[in-house]
mmCIF file of C-alpha atoms in Angstrom:
data_model
loop_
_atom_site.group_PDB
_atom_site.id
_atom_site.type_symbol
_atom_site.label_atom_id
_atom_site.label_comp_id
_atom_site.label_asym_id
_atom_site.label_seq_id
_atom_site.Cartn_x
_atom_site.Cartn_y
_atom_site.Cartn_z
ATOM 1 C CA UNK O 1 -20.433 -53.651 25.147
ATOM 2 C CA UNK O 2 -21.160 -55.078 28.470
ATOM 3 C CA UNK O 3 -20.739 -58.610 28.877
ATOM 4 C CA UNK O 4 -22.847 -60.460 31.112
ATOM 5 C CA UNK O 5 -20.920 -62.637 33.643
ATOM 6 C CA UNK O 6 -23.436 -64.612 35.834
ATOM 7 C CA UNK O 7 -26.748 -65.885 33.615
ATOM 8 C CA UNK O 8 -28.772 -67.331 36.557
ATOM 9 C CA UNK O 9 -32.926 -67.465 35.728
ATOM 10 C CA UNK O 10 -35.753 -66.543 37.520
ATOM 11 C CA UNK O 11 -36.932 -69.519 36.957
ATOM 12 C CA UNK O 12 -35.443 -71.107 39.554
ATOM 13 C CA UNK O 13 -37.607 -68.899 41.836
ATOM 14 C CA UNK O 14 -41.033 -69.900 43.280
ATOM 15 C CA UNK O 15 -43.603 -67.518 42.526
ATOM 16 C CA UNK O 16 -46.375 -66.684 45.400
ATOM 17 C CA UNK O 17 -49.258 -68.062 43.141
ATOM 18 C CA UNK O 18 -47.327 -71.959 43.679
ATOM 19 C CA UNK O 19 -48.263 -71.462 47.546
ATOM 20 C CA UNK O 20 -51.764 -70.623 46.211
ATOM 21 C CA UNK O 21 -52.144 -73.939 44.303
ATOM 22 C CA UNK O 22 -51.073 -75.747 47.101
ATOM 23 C CA UNK O 23 -53.466 -74.587 49.711
ATOM 24 C CA UNK O 24 -56.189 -75.071 47.248
ATOM 25 C CA UNK O 25 -55.180 -78.577 46.683
ATOM 26 C CA UNK O 26 -54.965 -79.335 50.228
ATOM 27 C CA UNK O 27 -58.546 -78.207 50.827
ATOM 28 C CA UNK O 28 -59.755 -79.667 47.548
ATOM 29 C CA UNK O 29 -60.677 -76.430 46.458
ATOM 30 C CA UNK O 30 -61.278 -75.340 42.695
ATOM 31 C CA UNK O 31 -59.807 -71.762 41.085
ATOM 32 C CA UNK O 32 -63.042 -71.384 40.375
ATOM 33 C CA UNK O 33 -64.259 -71.509 44.291
ATOM 34 C CA UNK O 34 -61.647 -69.137 45.129
ATOM 35 C CA UNK O 35 -62.564 -66.610 42.610
ATOM 36 C CA UNK O 36 -65.942 -66.881 44.063
ATOM 37 C CA UNK O 37 -64.963 -66.350 47.806
ATOM 38 C CA UNK O 38 -62.248 -63.369 46.901
ATOM 39 C CA UNK O 39 -64.726 -61.747 44.109
ATOM 40 C CA UNK O 40 -62.016 -62.018 41.541
ATOM 41 C CA UNK O 41 -62.262 -63.701 38.307
ATOM 42 C CA UNK O 42 -61.393 -67.152 37.836
ATOM 43 C CA UNK O 43 -58.795 -65.575 35.029
ATOM 44 C CA UNK O 44 -56.838 -63.521 37.811
ATOM 45 C CA UNK O 45 -56.946 -66.662 40.196
ATOM 46 C CA UNK O 46 -55.362 -68.519 37.185
ATOM 47 C CA UNK O 47 -52.816 -65.917 36.448
ATOM 48 C CA UNK O 48 -51.646 -65.813 39.701
ATOM 49 C CA UNK O 49 -51.632 -69.385 40.358
ATOM 50 C CA UNK O 50 -49.463 -69.440 37.028
ATOM 51 C CA UNK O 51 -47.013 -66.585 38.015
ATOM 52 C CA UNK O 52 -48.182 -64.525 35.658
ATOM 53 C CA UNK O 53 -49.997 -61.488 38.068
ATOM 54 C CA UNK O 54 -48.455 -60.668 41.210
ATOM 55 C CA UNK O 55 -50.138 -60.862 44.783
ATOM 56 C CA UNK O 56 -51.329 -57.050 45.570
ATOM 57 C CA UNK O 57 -52.407 -55.944 48.699
ATOM 58 C CA UNK O 58 -56.044 -55.720 48.111
ATOM 59 C CA UNK O 59 -56.202 -59.371 46.777
ATOM 60 C CA UNK O 60 -53.830 -60.480 49.858
ATOM 61 C CA UNK O 61 -56.514 -59.239 52.264
ATOM 62 C CA UNK O 62 -59.261 -61.016 50.259
ATOM 63 C CA UNK O 63 -57.127 -64.312 50.419
ATOM 64 C CA UNK O 64 -57.288 -63.785 54.581
ATOM 65 C CA UNK O 65 -60.987 -63.958 54.187
ATOM 66 C CA UNK O 66 -61.124 -66.874 51.570
ATOM 67 C CA UNK O 67 -58.578 -68.937 52.887
ATOM 68 C CA UNK O 68 -57.995 -67.875 56.557
ATOM 69 C CA UNK O 69 -54.688 -67.181 55.936
ATOM 70 C CA UNK O 70 -52.875 -63.906 57.418
ATOM 71 C CA UNK O 71 -52.690 -61.058 54.298
ATOM 72 C CA UNK O 72 -49.330 -60.365 55.699
ATOM 73 C CA UNK O 73 -48.602 -63.919 55.126
ATOM 74 C CA UNK O 74 -49.097 -63.088 51.395
ATOM 75 C CA UNK O 75 -47.635 -60.303 51.256
ATOM 76 C CA UNK O 76 -44.343 -61.522 52.646
ATOM 77 C CA UNK O 77 -44.461 -64.045 50.181
ATOM 78 C CA UNK O 78 -44.852 -61.574 47.319
ATOM 79 C CA UNK O 79 -42.323 -59.028 49.094
ATOM 80 C CA UNK O 80 -39.542 -61.702 49.293
ATOM 81 C CA UNK O 81 -40.253 -63.127 45.865
ATOM 82 C CA UNK O 82 -39.865 -59.549 44.720
ATOM 83 C CA UNK O 83 -36.775 -59.011 46.525
ATOM 84 C CA UNK O 84 -35.082 -62.418 45.179
ATOM 85 C CA UNK O 85 -36.102 -61.344 41.517
ATOM 86 C CA UNK O 86 -34.166 -58.151 41.972
ATOM 87 C CA UNK O 87 -31.400 -59.453 43.305
ATOM 88 C CA UNK O 88 -31.045 -62.047 40.387
ATOM 89 C CA UNK O 89 -31.679 -59.066 37.759
ATOM 90 C CA UNK O 90 -29.024 -57.477 39.719
ATOM 91 C CA UNK O 91 -26.751 -60.081 39.336
ATOM 92 C CA UNK O 92 -27.441 -60.931 35.827
ATOM 93 C CA UNK O 93 -26.632 -57.068 35.059
ATOM 94 C CA UNK O 94 -22.919 -57.513 36.688
ATOM 95 C CA UNK O 95 -20.558 -56.375 34.133
ATOM 96 C CA UNK O 96 -16.997 -57.196 33.928
ATOM 97 C CA UNK O 97 -15.598 -53.456 34.812
ATOM 98 C CA UNK O 98 -17.693 -53.794 38.171
ATOM 99 C CA UNK O 99 -16.257 -56.798 38.739
ATOM 100 C CA UNK O 100 -12.902 -55.593 38.418
ATOM 101 C CA UNK O 101 -13.365 -53.173 40.863
ATOM 102 C CA UNK O 102 -13.325 -56.093 43.803
ATOM 103 C CA UNK O 103 -9.654 -56.632 42.948
ATOM 104 C CA UNK O 104 -8.923 -53.001 44.184
ATOM 105 C CA UNK O 105 -10.942 -54.000 46.885
ATOM 106 C CA UNK O 106 -9.857 -56.899 48.040
ATOM 107 C CA UNK O 107 -8.767 -56.026 51.287
ATOM 108 C CA UNK O 108 -11.546 -54.031 52.183
ATOM 109 C CA UNK O 109 -13.479 -57.400 51.578
ATOM 110 C CA UNK O 110 -11.511 -59.443 53.693
ATOM 111 C CA UNK O 111 -11.642 -57.122 56.440
ATOM 112 C CA UNK O 112 -15.408 -56.507 56.204
ATOM 113 C CA UNK O 113 -16.126 -60.326 56.166
ATOM 114 C CA UNK O 114 -13.682 -60.619 59.377
ATOM 115 C CA UNK O 115 -15.768 -58.327 60.900
ATOM 116 C CA UNK O 116 -18.863 -59.307 59.811
ATOM 117 C CA UNK O 117 -19.763 -55.909 58.478
ATOM 118 C CA UNK O 118 -20.717 -57.956 55.080
ATOM 119 C CA UNK O 119 -21.453 -61.904 54.734
ATOM 120 C CA UNK O 120 -18.677 -63.613 53.698
ATOM 121 C CA UNK O 121 -19.167 -65.366 49.888
ATOM 122 C CA UNK O 122 -16.816 -67.030 47.520
ATOM 123 C CA UNK O 123 -18.969 -65.900 44.376
ATOM 124 C CA UNK O 124 -17.721 -62.872 43.262
ATOM 125 C CA UNK O 125 -21.308 -61.717 42.146
ATOM 126 C CA UNK O 126 -22.909 -62.062 45.351
ATOM 127 C CA UNK O 127 -19.720 -60.101 46.979
ATOM 128 C CA UNK O 128 -20.255 -57.395 45.004
ATOM 129 C CA UNK O 129 -24.179 -57.230 45.979
ATOM 130 C CA UNK O 130 -23.001 -57.168 49.468
ATOM 131 C CA UNK O 131 -20.187 -54.262 48.594
ATOM 132 C CA UNK O 132 -23.054 -52.505 46.861
ATOM 133 C CA UNK O 133 -25.004 -52.231 49.993
ATOM 134 C CA UNK O 134 -22.332 -51.396 52.286
ATOM 135 C CA UNK O 135 -20.946 -48.667 50.222
ATOM 136 C CA UNK O 136 -24.995 -47.641 49.456
ATOM 137 C CA UNK O 137 -24.431 -47.693 45.452
ATOM 138 C CA UNK O 138 -26.026 -48.924 42.801
ATOM 139 C CA UNK O 139 -22.952 -49.336 40.622
ATOM 140 C CA UNK O 140 -19.331 -48.976 42.145
ATOM 141 C CA UNK O 141 -18.265 -47.809 38.727
ATOM 142 C CA UNK O 142 -19.868 -44.712 39.990
ATOM 143 C CA UNK O 143 -17.569 -44.027 42.884
ATOM 144 C CA UNK O 144 -15.041 -41.900 41.078
ATOM 145 C CA UNK O 145 -18.122 -39.563 39.905
ATOM 146 C CA UNK O 146 -19.077 -39.009 43.232
ATOM 147 C CA UNK O 147 -18.985 -35.356 44.622
ATOM 148 C CA UNK O 148 -15.179 -34.113 45.625
ATOM 149 C CA UNK O 149 -14.850 -33.900 49.112
ATOM 150 C CA UNK O 150 -12.925 -31.018 50.706
ATOM 151 C CA UNK O 151 -9.587 -32.968 51.514
ATOM 152 C CA UNK O 152 -6.121 -31.905 53.371
ATOM 153 C CA UNK O 153 -3.051 -33.152 51.765
ATOM 154 C CA UNK O 154 0.217 -34.133 54.211
ATOM 155 C CA UNK O 155 3.151 -35.863 53.910
ATOM 156 C CA UNK O 156 4.861 -37.894 50.839
ATOM 157 C CA UNK O 157 4.262 -38.318 47.596
ATOM 158 C CA UNK O 158 4.914 -41.512 47.086
ATOM 159 C CA UNK O 159 1.476 -43.084 48.265
ATOM 160 C CA UNK O 160 -1.042 -42.809 45.702
ATOM 161 C CA UNK O 161 -4.730 -42.757 46.373
ATOM 162 C CA UNK O 162 -7.022 -45.577 45.368
ATOM 163 C CA UNK O 163 -10.535 -43.676 45.055
ATOM 164 C CA UNK O 164 -12.453 -47.080 45.745
ATOM 165 C CA UNK O 165 -10.416 -48.045 48.429
ATOM 166 C CA UNK O 166 -10.598 -44.636 50.064
ATOM 167 C CA UNK O 167 -14.556 -44.102 49.895
ATOM 168 C CA UNK O 168 -14.611 -47.753 51.067
ATOM 169 C CA UNK O 169 -12.555 -46.747 54.124
ATOM 170 C CA UNK O 170 -14.946 -43.490 54.757
ATOM 171 C CA UNK O 171 -17.782 -46.085 54.859
ATOM 172 C CA UNK O 172 -15.827 -48.414 57.753
ATOM 173 C CA UNK O 173 -15.297 -45.212 59.700
ATOM 174 C CA UNK O 174 -19.075 -44.126 59.320
ATOM 175 C CA UNK O 175 -20.202 -47.556 60.110
ATOM 176 C CA UNK O 176 -18.004 -48.127 63.336
ATOM 177 C CA UNK O 177 -18.688 -44.842 64.930
ATOM 178 C CA UNK O 178 -22.370 -45.277 64.021
ATOM 179 C CA UNK O 179 -22.482 -47.470 66.873
ATOM 180 C CA UNK O 180 -21.214 -45.194 69.242
ATOM 181 C CA UNK O 181 -24.000 -43.822 71.696
ATOM 182 C CA UNK O 182 -23.155 -39.991 71.524
ATOM 183 C CA UNK O 183 -25.983 -38.534 73.387
ATOM 184 C CA UNK O 184 -24.194 -34.940 73.629
ATOM 185 C CA UNK O 185 -23.727 -31.738 70.645
ATOM 186 C CA UNK O 186 -20.463 -31.256 69.804
ATOM 187 C CA UNK O 187 -18.860 -28.348 72.062
ATOM 188 C CA UNK O 188 -15.680 -26.854 70.439
ATOM 189 C CA UNK O 189 -15.141 -24.900 74.509
ATOM 190 C CA UNK O 190 -15.363 -28.164 75.758
ATOM 191 C CA UNK O 191 -13.024 -30.064 73.538
ATOM 192 C CA UNK O 192 -10.355 -27.236 74.826
ATOM 193 C CA UNK O 193 -10.588 -28.000 78.389
ATOM 194 C CA UNK O 194 -9.794 -31.601 77.780
ATOM 195 C CA UNK O 195 -6.323 -31.422 76.389
ATOM 196 C CA UNK O 196 -4.408 -32.638 79.455
ATOM 197 C CA UNK O 197 -6.748 -35.305 80.201
ATOM 198 C CA UNK O 198 -6.304 -36.693 76.562
ATOM 199 C CA UNK O 199 -2.898 -36.329 76.951
ATOM 200 C CA UNK O 200 -2.800 -38.545 80.353
ATOM 201 C CA UNK O 201 -4.504 -41.484 78.448
ATOM 202 C CA UNK O 202 -0.721 -41.902 76.883
ATOM 203 C CA UNK O 203 0.493 -43.560 80.166
ATOM 204 C CA UNK O 204 -2.399 -46.108 79.791
ATOM 205 C CA UNK O 205 -2.349 -49.613 78.543
ATOM 206 C CA UNK O 206 -3.430 -48.974 74.472
ATOM 207 C CA UNK O 207 -6.569 -50.769 74.814
ATOM 208 C CA UNK O 208 -7.479 -48.940 77.905
ATOM 209 C CA UNK O 209 -5.972 -45.712 76.257
ATOM 210 C CA UNK O 210 -8.711 -46.202 73.145
ATOM 211 C CA UNK O 211 -11.503 -46.828 75.473
ATOM 212 C CA UNK O 212 -10.482 -44.080 77.606
ATOM 213 C CA UNK O 213 -10.304 -41.616 74.467
ATOM 214 C CA UNK O 214 -13.586 -42.820 73.238
ATOM 215 C CA UNK O 215 -15.138 -41.539 76.754
ATOM 216 C CA UNK O 216 -13.612 -38.149 76.468
ATOM 217 C CA UNK O 217 -14.196 -37.408 73.134
ATOM 218 C CA UNK O 218 -18.127 -38.464 73.799
ATOM 219 C CA UNK O 219 -18.182 -35.913 76.083
ATOM 220 C CA UNK O 220 -17.552 -33.339 73.476
ATOM 221 C CA UNK O 221 -20.154 -34.763 71.117
ATOM 222 C CA UNK O 222 -17.606 -36.515 69.081
ATOM 223 C CA UNK O 223 -17.500 -40.003 68.014
ATOM 224 C CA UNK O 224 -14.251 -41.370 68.188
ATOM 225 C CA UNK O 225 -12.367 -44.671 66.634
ATOM 226 C CA UNK O 226 -9.192 -46.178 65.154
ATOM 227 C CA UNK O 227 -9.653 -47.600 62.233
ATOM 228 C CA UNK O 228 -7.505 -50.023 60.137
ATOM 229 C CA UNK O 229 -5.874 -48.111 57.006
ATOM 230 C CA UNK O 230 -5.179 -50.069 53.741
ATOM 231 C CA UNK O 231 -3.098 -49.647 50.690
ATOM 232 C CA UNK O 232 -4.418 -46.865 48.816
ATOM 233 C CA UNK O 233 -5.907 -45.069 51.141
ATOM 234 C CA UNK O 234 -2.836 -43.132 52.505
ATOM 235 C CA UNK O 235 -5.085 -41.331 55.434
ATOM 236 C CA UNK O 236 -4.193 -40.021 58.876
ATOM 237 C CA UNK O 237 -7.507 -38.846 59.858
ATOM 238 C CA UNK O 238 -11.084 -38.618 58.825
ATOM 239 C CA UNK O 239 -13.592 -36.037 60.156
ATOM 240 C CA UNK O 240 -17.166 -35.816 59.443
ATOM 241 C CA UNK O 241 -20.530 -33.873 60.713
ATOM 242 C CA UNK O 242 -23.511 -35.635 61.706
ATOM 243 C CA UNK O 243 -26.030 -32.796 62.302
ATOM 244 C CA UNK O 244 -25.125 -31.463 65.750
ATOM 245 C CA UNK O 245 -22.510 -34.391 66.189
ATOM 246 C CA UNK O 246 -18.766 -35.039 65.073
ATOM 247 C CA UNK O 247 -16.811 -38.149 64.119
ATOM 248 C CA UNK O 248 -13.073 -38.382 64.416
ATOM 249 C CA UNK O 249 -11.386 -41.559 63.050
ATOM 250 C CA UNK O 250 -7.811 -41.819 62.763
ATOM 251 C CA UNK O 251 -5.387 -44.404 61.729
ATOM 252 C CA UNK O 252 -2.191 -45.938 63.048
ATOM 253 C CA UNK O 253 -0.062 -45.891 59.764
ATOM 254 C CA UNK O 254 3.586 -46.410 61.817
ATOM 255 C CA UNK O 255 3.687 -47.571 65.523
ATOM 256 C CA UNK O 256 5.464 -44.770 66.844
ATOM 257 C CA UNK O 257 4.021 -43.016 69.568
ATOM 258 C CA UNK O 258 5.009 -39.432 69.120
ATOM 259 C CA UNK O 259 3.982 -40.069 65.383
ATOM 260 C CA UNK O 260 -0.088 -41.198 66.897
ATOM 261 C CA UNK O 261 -0.336 -38.481 69.389
ATOM 262 C CA UNK O 262 0.862 -35.888 66.640
ATOM 263 C CA UNK O 263 -1.938 -37.044 64.141
ATOM 264 C CA UNK O 264 -4.263 -37.030 67.398
ATOM 265 C CA UNK O 265 -3.776 -33.612 68.131
ATOM 266 C CA UNK O 266 -3.477 -32.282 64.427
ATOM 267 C CA UNK O 267 -6.876 -34.052 63.998
ATOM 268 C CA UNK O 268 -7.871 -31.915 67.133
ATOM 269 C CA UNK O 269 -6.356 -28.954 65.774
ATOM 270 C CA UNK O 270 -8.925 -29.397 62.653
ATOM 271 C CA UNK O 271 -11.756 -29.412 65.039
ATOM 272 C CA UNK O 272 -11.004 -26.685 66.968
ATOM 273 C CA UNK O 273 -9.701 -24.222 63.847
ATOM 274 C CA UNK O 274 -13.590 -25.285 62.126
ATOM 275 C CA UNK O 275 -11.177 -26.700 58.990
ATOM 276 C CA UNK O 276 -14.385 -28.807 57.615
ATOM 277 C CA UNK O 277 -18.179 -28.117 56.661
ATOM 278 C CA UNK O 278 -19.222 -31.274 56.290
ATOM 279 C CA UNK O 279 -16.217 -33.392 56.431
ATOM 280 C CA UNK O 280 -12.305 -33.114 55.857
ATOM 281 C CA UNK O 281 -9.822 -36.050 54.890
ATOM 282 C CA UNK O 282 -6.743 -35.654 56.130
ATOM 283 C CA UNK O 283 -4.052 -37.345 54.319
ATOM 284 C CA UNK O 284 -1.466 -36.580 51.762
ATOM 285 C CA UNK O 285 0.440 -34.715 48.836
ATOM 286 C CA UNK O 286 -0.378 -30.509 49.738
ATOM 287 C CA UNK O 287 0.691 -28.496 51.990
ATOM 288 C CA UNK O 288 -1.637 -25.674 52.946
ATOM 289 C CA UNK O 289 -2.711 -23.243 55.519
ATOM 290 C CA UNK O 290 -4.837 -25.159 57.608
ATOM 291 C CA UNK O 291 -2.514 -27.989 57.744
ATOM 292 C CA UNK O 292 0.413 -25.371 59.188
ATOM 293 C CA UNK O 293 -1.878 -24.167 61.346
ATOM 294 C CA UNK O 294 -2.764 -28.077 63.063
ATOM 295 C CA UNK O 295 0.588 -28.875 62.940
ATOM 296 C CA UNK O 296 1.311 -25.661 65.046
ATOM 297 C CA UNK O 297 -1.518 -26.489 67.292
ATOM 298 C CA UNK O 298 -0.460 -30.461 67.858
ATOM 299 C CA UNK O 299 3.041 -29.107 68.610
ATOM 300 C CA UNK O 300 2.112 -27.011 71.616
ATOM 301 C CA UNK O 301 -0.247 -28.566 73.013
ATOM 302 C CA UNK O 302 1.525 -31.771 73.100
ATOM 303 C CA UNK O 303 4.768 -29.681 74.694
ATOM 304 C CA UNK O 304 5.019 -26.042 75.653
ATOM 305 C CA UNK O 305 7.096 -24.400 72.867
ATOM 306 C CA UNK O 306 8.302 -21.798 75.919
ATOM 307 C CA UNK O 307 9.559 -24.829 77.967
ATOM 308 C CA UNK O 308 10.813 -26.614 74.881
ATOM 309 C CA UNK O 309 13.305 -23.697 74.093
ATOM 310 C CA UNK O 310 14.478 -23.349 77.536
ATOM 311 C CA UNK O 311 14.733 -27.428 77.710
ATOM 312 C CA UNK O 312 16.963 -27.028 74.426
ATOM 313 C CA UNK O 313 18.861 -24.141 75.909
ATOM 314 C CA UNK O 314 19.658 -25.055 79.341
ATOM 315 C CA UNK O 315 20.237 -28.783 79.037
ATOM 316 C CA UNK O 316 22.180 -31.603 78.024
ATOM 317 C CA UNK O 317 20.206 -33.991 75.654
ATOM 318 C CA UNK O 318 20.690 -37.261 77.324
ATOM 319 C CA UNK O 319 17.907 -39.422 78.241
ATOM 320 C CA UNK O 320 17.738 -38.660 81.939
ATOM 321 C CA UNK O 321 17.394 -35.161 81.079
ATOM 322 C CA UNK O 322 14.282 -35.808 78.391
ATOM 323 C CA UNK O 323 12.340 -38.075 80.232
ATOM 324 C CA UNK O 324 12.546 -35.697 83.677
ATOM 325 C CA UNK O 325 11.348 -32.865 80.826
ATOM 326 C CA UNK O 326 8.861 -35.169 79.011
ATOM 327 C CA UNK O 327 7.054 -35.636 82.892
ATOM 328 C CA UNK O 328 6.977 -31.837 83.220
ATOM 329 C CA UNK O 329 4.885 -31.900 80.101
ATOM 330 C CA UNK O 330 2.399 -34.760 80.965
ATOM 331 C CA UNK O 331 3.716 -36.910 77.745
ATOM 332 C CA UNK O 332 6.107 -39.753 77.119
ATOM 333 C CA UNK O 333 9.713 -39.545 76.527
ATOM 334 C CA UNK O 334 9.169 -40.415 72.831
ATOM 335 C CA UNK O 335 6.867 -37.341 72.386
ATOM 336 C CA UNK O 336 10.034 -35.255 73.076
ATOM 337 C CA UNK O 337 12.438 -37.158 70.964
ATOM 338 C CA UNK O 338 10.090 -37.587 68.067
ATOM 339 C CA UNK O 339 10.214 -33.479 68.246
ATOM 340 C CA UNK O 340 13.611 -33.143 68.463
ATOM 341 C CA UNK O 341 13.854 -35.672 65.607
ATOM 342 C CA UNK O 342 11.648 -33.460 63.634
ATOM 343 C CA UNK O 343 13.187 -30.082 64.129
ATOM 344 C CA UNK O 344 16.637 -31.310 63.539
ATOM 345 C CA UNK O 345 15.505 -33.657 60.614
ATOM 346 C CA UNK O 346 17.796 -36.088 62.070
ATOM 347 C CA UNK O 347 15.496 -39.108 62.456
ATOM 348 C CA UNK O 348 18.530 -41.236 64.230
ATOM 349 C CA UNK O 349 18.243 -39.800 67.135
ATOM 350 C CA UNK O 350 17.207 -41.501 70.198
ATOM 351 C CA UNK O 351 14.979 -43.612 68.310
ATOM 352 C CA UNK O 352 15.582 -46.772 70.468
ATOM 353 C CA UNK O 353 13.714 -44.505 72.909
ATOM 354 C CA UNK O 354 10.395 -43.955 71.154
ATOM 355 C CA UNK O 355 7.568 -45.944 72.337
ATOM 356 C CA UNK O 356 6.151 -48.303 69.667
ATOM 357 C CA UNK O 357 2.266 -49.691 69.754
ATOM 358 C CA UNK O 358 2.118 -53.171 69.022
ATOM 359 C CA UNK O 359 -1.676 -53.607 69.769
ATOM 360 C CA UNK O 360 -2.598 -52.757 65.997
ATOM 361 C CA UNK O 361 -1.697 -55.447 63.627
ATOM 362 C CA UNK O 362 -2.213 -53.140 60.344
ATOM 363 C CA UNK O 363 -0.767 -53.600 57.101
ATOM 364 C CA UNK O 364 2.040 -51.710 55.732
ATOM 365 C CA UNK O 365 1.045 -49.742 52.645
ATOM 366 C CA UNK O 366 4.470 -47.751 52.381
#
């Protein structure tokens, strides 16, 4: 049985009929006279004044003639009353199961309030209504029943997915990318010409890098964002089609630059390979042909395979040689070190020289 958790009364609201009553008293006009002036029966006027009937659009127009107060004023009063009634009915229909979901979303809610995505409110029931609106749902309990989305899993099995957090994270991605003014249609061919330009941004300061990446991707019809990650949504990237445009979001789940850049080009690989219909979530657990292709794409764009093989064959692996080779590939030294570590399965090799991004203060969900 559903447990009612708030119990607000509709008696707390002021019906628009109260305003009619006040206007009549102020003008010393009886309800019977208003009935004559509007052409409605005295009974109808009485029921509206007592809050038993609402103000219709026709009645609002007649009140404009009878009282010289615009019909829009009366309709706004009625609309606001209807909205407040709906909100209170919603609050009175909140059950404990739905409120419990707020616990799963506590970090999401805190972030949304900080970013002014939803209004901050200490009352859980109001917060719940705010989240319903942001997530475009009448009831948060319906999230697990939404159509299963095409996904690609990568990495460790240690991280578990929370469907409520994952769905909310996607909505945050959509929220931020919707603010970007992308005027061009998605153009994969044009994106293919931008690889070196994209790579060159890694030599900028972190904030300049992000802004430049947004600019480059927008020229190709892609809205790009880096979005904070949350425990329960171990996501690497998220791609979604919006008509003829595309959104591409990614997180920094670890601070090493080589992981960031490999993941970015991995997502670009999915775009180039057309690995999505409407949307594609790139996270963890299952390997696939599409994932392997995106991995190979990222490796080869960052570092030319032939050059890399020759470097390993002919050069001593010291930091000076690695830095020189990195310059030849238009990448940071850490990109080369990360590639060697991964190929050798030795993650202690020169780790001290792998650059880290400290500009993104994100929670650790490992």
